[in-house]
PDB file of C-alpha atoms in Angstrom:
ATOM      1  CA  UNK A  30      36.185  42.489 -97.434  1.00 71.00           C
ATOM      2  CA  UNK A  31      37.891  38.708 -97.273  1.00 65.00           C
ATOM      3  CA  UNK A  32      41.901  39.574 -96.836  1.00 71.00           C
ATOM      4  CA  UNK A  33      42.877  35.781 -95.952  1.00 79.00           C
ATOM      5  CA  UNK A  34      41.841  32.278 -95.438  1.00 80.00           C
ATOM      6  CA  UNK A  35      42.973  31.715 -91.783  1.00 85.00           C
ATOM      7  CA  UNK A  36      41.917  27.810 -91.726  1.00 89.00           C
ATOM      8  CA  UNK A  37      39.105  25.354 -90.932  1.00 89.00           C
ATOM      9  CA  UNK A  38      37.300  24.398 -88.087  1.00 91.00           C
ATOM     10  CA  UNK A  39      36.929  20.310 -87.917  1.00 92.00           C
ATOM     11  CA  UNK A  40      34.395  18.674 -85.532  1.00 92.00           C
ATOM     12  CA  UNK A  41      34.818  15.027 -84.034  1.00 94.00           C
ATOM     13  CA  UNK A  42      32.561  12.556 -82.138  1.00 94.00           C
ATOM     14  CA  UNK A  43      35.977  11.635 -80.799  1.00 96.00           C
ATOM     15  CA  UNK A  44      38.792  14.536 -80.414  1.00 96.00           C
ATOM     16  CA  UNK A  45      41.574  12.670 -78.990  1.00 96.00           C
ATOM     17  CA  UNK A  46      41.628  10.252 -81.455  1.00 96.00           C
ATOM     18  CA  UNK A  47      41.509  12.711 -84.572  1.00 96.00           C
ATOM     19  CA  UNK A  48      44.081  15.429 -82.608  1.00 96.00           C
ATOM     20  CA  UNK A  49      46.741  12.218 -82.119  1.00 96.00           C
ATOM     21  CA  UNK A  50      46.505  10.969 -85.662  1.00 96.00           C
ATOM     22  CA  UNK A  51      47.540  14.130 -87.040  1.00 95.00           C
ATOM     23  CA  UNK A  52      49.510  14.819 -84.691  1.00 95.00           C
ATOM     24  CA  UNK A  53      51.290  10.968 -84.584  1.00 95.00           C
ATOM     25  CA  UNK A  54      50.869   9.354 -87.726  1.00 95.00           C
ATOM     26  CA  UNK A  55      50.611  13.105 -89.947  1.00 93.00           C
ATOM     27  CA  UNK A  56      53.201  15.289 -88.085  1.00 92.00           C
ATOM     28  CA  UNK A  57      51.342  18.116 -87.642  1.00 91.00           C
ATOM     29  CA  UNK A  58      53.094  20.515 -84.744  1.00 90.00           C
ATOM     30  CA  UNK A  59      49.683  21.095 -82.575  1.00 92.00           C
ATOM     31  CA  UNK A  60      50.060  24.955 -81.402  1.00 91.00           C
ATOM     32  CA  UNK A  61      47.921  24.315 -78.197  1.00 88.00           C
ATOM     33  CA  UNK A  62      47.169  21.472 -75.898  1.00 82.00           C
ATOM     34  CA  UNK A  63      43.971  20.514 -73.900  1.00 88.00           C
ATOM     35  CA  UNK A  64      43.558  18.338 -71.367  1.00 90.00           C
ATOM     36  CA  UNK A  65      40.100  17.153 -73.523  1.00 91.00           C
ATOM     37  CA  UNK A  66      41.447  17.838 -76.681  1.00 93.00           C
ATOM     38  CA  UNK A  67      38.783  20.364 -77.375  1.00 93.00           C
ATOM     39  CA  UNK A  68      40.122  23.627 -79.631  1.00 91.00           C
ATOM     40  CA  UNK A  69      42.858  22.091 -80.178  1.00 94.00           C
ATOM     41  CA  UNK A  70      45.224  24.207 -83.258  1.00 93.00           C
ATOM     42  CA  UNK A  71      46.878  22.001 -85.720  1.00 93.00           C
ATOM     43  CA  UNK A  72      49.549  24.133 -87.773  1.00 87.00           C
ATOM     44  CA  UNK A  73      53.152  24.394 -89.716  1.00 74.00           C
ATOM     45  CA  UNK A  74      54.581  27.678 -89.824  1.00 67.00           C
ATOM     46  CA  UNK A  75      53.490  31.372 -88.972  1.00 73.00           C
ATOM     47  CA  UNK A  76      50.802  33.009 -91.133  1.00 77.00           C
ATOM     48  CA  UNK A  77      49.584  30.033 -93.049  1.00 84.00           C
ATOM     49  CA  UNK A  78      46.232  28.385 -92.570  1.00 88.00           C
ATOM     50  CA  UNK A  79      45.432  26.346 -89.522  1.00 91.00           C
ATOM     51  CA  UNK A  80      42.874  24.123 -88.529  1.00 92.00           C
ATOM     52  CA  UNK A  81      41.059  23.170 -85.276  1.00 92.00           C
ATOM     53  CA  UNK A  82      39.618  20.196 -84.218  1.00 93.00           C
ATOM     54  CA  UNK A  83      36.376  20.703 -81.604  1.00 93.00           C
ATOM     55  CA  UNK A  84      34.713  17.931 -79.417  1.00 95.00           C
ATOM     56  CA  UNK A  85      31.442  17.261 -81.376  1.00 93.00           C
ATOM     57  CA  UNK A  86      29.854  15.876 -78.345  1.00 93.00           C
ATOM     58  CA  UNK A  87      29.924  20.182 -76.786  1.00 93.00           C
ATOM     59  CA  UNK A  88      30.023  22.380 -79.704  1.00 92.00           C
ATOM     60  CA  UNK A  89      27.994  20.068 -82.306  1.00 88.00           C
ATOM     61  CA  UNK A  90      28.534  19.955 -86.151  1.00 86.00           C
ATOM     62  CA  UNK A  91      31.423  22.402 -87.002  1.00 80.00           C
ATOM     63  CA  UNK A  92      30.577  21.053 -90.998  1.00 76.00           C
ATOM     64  CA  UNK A  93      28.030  19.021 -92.419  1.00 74.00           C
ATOM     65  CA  UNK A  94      29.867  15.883 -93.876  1.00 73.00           C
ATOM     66  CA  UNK A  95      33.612  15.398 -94.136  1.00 75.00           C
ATOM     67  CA  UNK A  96      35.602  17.534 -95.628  1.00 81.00           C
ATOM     68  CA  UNK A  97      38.891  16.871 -97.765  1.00 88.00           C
ATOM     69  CA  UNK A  98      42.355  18.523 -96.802  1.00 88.00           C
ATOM     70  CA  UNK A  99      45.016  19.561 -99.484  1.00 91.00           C
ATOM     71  CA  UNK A 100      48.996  19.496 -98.253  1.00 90.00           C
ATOM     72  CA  UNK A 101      52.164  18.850 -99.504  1.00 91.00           C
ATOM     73  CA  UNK A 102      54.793  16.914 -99.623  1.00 92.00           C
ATOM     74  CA  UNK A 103      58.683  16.815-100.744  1.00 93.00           C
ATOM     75  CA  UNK A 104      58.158  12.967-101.852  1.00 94.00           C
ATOM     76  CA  UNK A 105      55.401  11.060-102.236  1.00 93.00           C
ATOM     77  CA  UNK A 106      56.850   7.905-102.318  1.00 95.00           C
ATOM     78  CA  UNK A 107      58.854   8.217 -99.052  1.00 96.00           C
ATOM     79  CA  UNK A 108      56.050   9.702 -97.548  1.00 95.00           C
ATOM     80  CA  UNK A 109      53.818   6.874 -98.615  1.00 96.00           C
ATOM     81  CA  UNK A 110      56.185   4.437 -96.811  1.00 96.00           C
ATOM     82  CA  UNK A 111      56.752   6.145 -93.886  1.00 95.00           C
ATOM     83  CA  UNK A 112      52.901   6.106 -93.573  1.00 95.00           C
ATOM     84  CA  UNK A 113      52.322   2.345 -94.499  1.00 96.00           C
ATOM     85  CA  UNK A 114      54.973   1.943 -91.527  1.00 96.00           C
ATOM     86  CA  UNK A 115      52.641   3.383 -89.245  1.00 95.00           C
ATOM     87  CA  UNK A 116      50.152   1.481 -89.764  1.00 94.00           C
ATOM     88  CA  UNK A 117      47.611   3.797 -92.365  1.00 94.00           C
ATOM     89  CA  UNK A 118      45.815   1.648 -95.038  1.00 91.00           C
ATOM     90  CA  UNK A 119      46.616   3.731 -98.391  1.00 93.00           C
ATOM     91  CA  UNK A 120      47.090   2.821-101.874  1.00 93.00           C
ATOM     92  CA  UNK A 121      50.269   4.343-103.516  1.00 96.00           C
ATOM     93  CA  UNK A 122      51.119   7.674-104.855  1.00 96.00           C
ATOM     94  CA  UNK A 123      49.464   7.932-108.447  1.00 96.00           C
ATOM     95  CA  UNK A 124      50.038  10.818-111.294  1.00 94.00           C
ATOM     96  CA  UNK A 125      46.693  12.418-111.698  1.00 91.00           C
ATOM     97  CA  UNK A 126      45.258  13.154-115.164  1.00 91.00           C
ATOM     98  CA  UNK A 127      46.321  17.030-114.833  1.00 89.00           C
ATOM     99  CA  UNK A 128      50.465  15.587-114.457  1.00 91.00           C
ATOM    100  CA  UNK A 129      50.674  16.022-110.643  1.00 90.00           C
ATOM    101  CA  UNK A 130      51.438  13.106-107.901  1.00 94.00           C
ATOM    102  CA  UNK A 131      48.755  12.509-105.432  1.00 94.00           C
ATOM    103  CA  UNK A 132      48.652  10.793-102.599  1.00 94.00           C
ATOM    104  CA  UNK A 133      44.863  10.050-101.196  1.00 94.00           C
ATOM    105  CA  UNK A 134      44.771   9.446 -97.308  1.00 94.00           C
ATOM    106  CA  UNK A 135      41.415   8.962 -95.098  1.00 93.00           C
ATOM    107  CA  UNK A 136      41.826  10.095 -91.037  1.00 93.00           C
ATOM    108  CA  UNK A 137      39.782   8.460 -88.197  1.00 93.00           C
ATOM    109  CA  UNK A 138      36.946  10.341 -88.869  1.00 91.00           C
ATOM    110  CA  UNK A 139      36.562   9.960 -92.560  1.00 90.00           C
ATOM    111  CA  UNK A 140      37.710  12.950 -93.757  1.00 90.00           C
ATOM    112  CA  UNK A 141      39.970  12.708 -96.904  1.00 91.00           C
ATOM    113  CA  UNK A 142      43.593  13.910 -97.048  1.00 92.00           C
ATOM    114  CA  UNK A 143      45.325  14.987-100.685  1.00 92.00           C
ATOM    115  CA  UNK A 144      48.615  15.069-100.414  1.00 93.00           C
ATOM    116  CA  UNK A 145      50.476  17.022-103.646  1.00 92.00           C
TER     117      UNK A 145
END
């Protein structure tokens, strides 16, 4: 049966652009490199989920509509400015109705980004 999640597969109309913004603006350590930015494996530290990003335009739909990503953070308020510095349009951290910070993000492509 199931013994792990191992990550997700993310497809884009335009690669480059979605590989550099998490890569750039997120900080994401990308485990690979391709010239087309095709495959390409986005990923912090040994064992935990991963996720790929594949060139629409060869492989088609890897999902059927955007899809939102859950990470965390040591402070949402730094992190929050250190993103409004780089130019991402975000509204501040608030404190959910279950007691928790989040921090709502949207990349290039649409997708949503929680960060807890």
């Amino acid at each position: 049966m199931i013994t792990k999640f191992r990550g997700l597969n993310i497809s884009s109309k335009d690669p480059k652009r979605l590989a550099l913004f998490y890569q750039d603006i997120l900080g994401f350590a990308m485990l690979d490199s391709d010239p087309n930015y095709d495959g390409v494996t986005f990923g912090n530290h040994s064992g935990e989920p991963m996720f790929w990003i594949w060139d629409e335009n060869n492989w088609g739909k890897a999902n059927t509509g955007t899809v939102t990503l859950v990470f965390d953070c040591d402070d949402h308020d730094a992190t929050y400015r250190e993103l409004k510095q780089k130019g991402v349009v975000l509204d501040p951290p608030k404190t959910a109705s279950w007691g928790g910070k989040e921090l709502f993000v949207k990349d290039p492509d649409g997708n949503t980004i929680l960060i807890l």
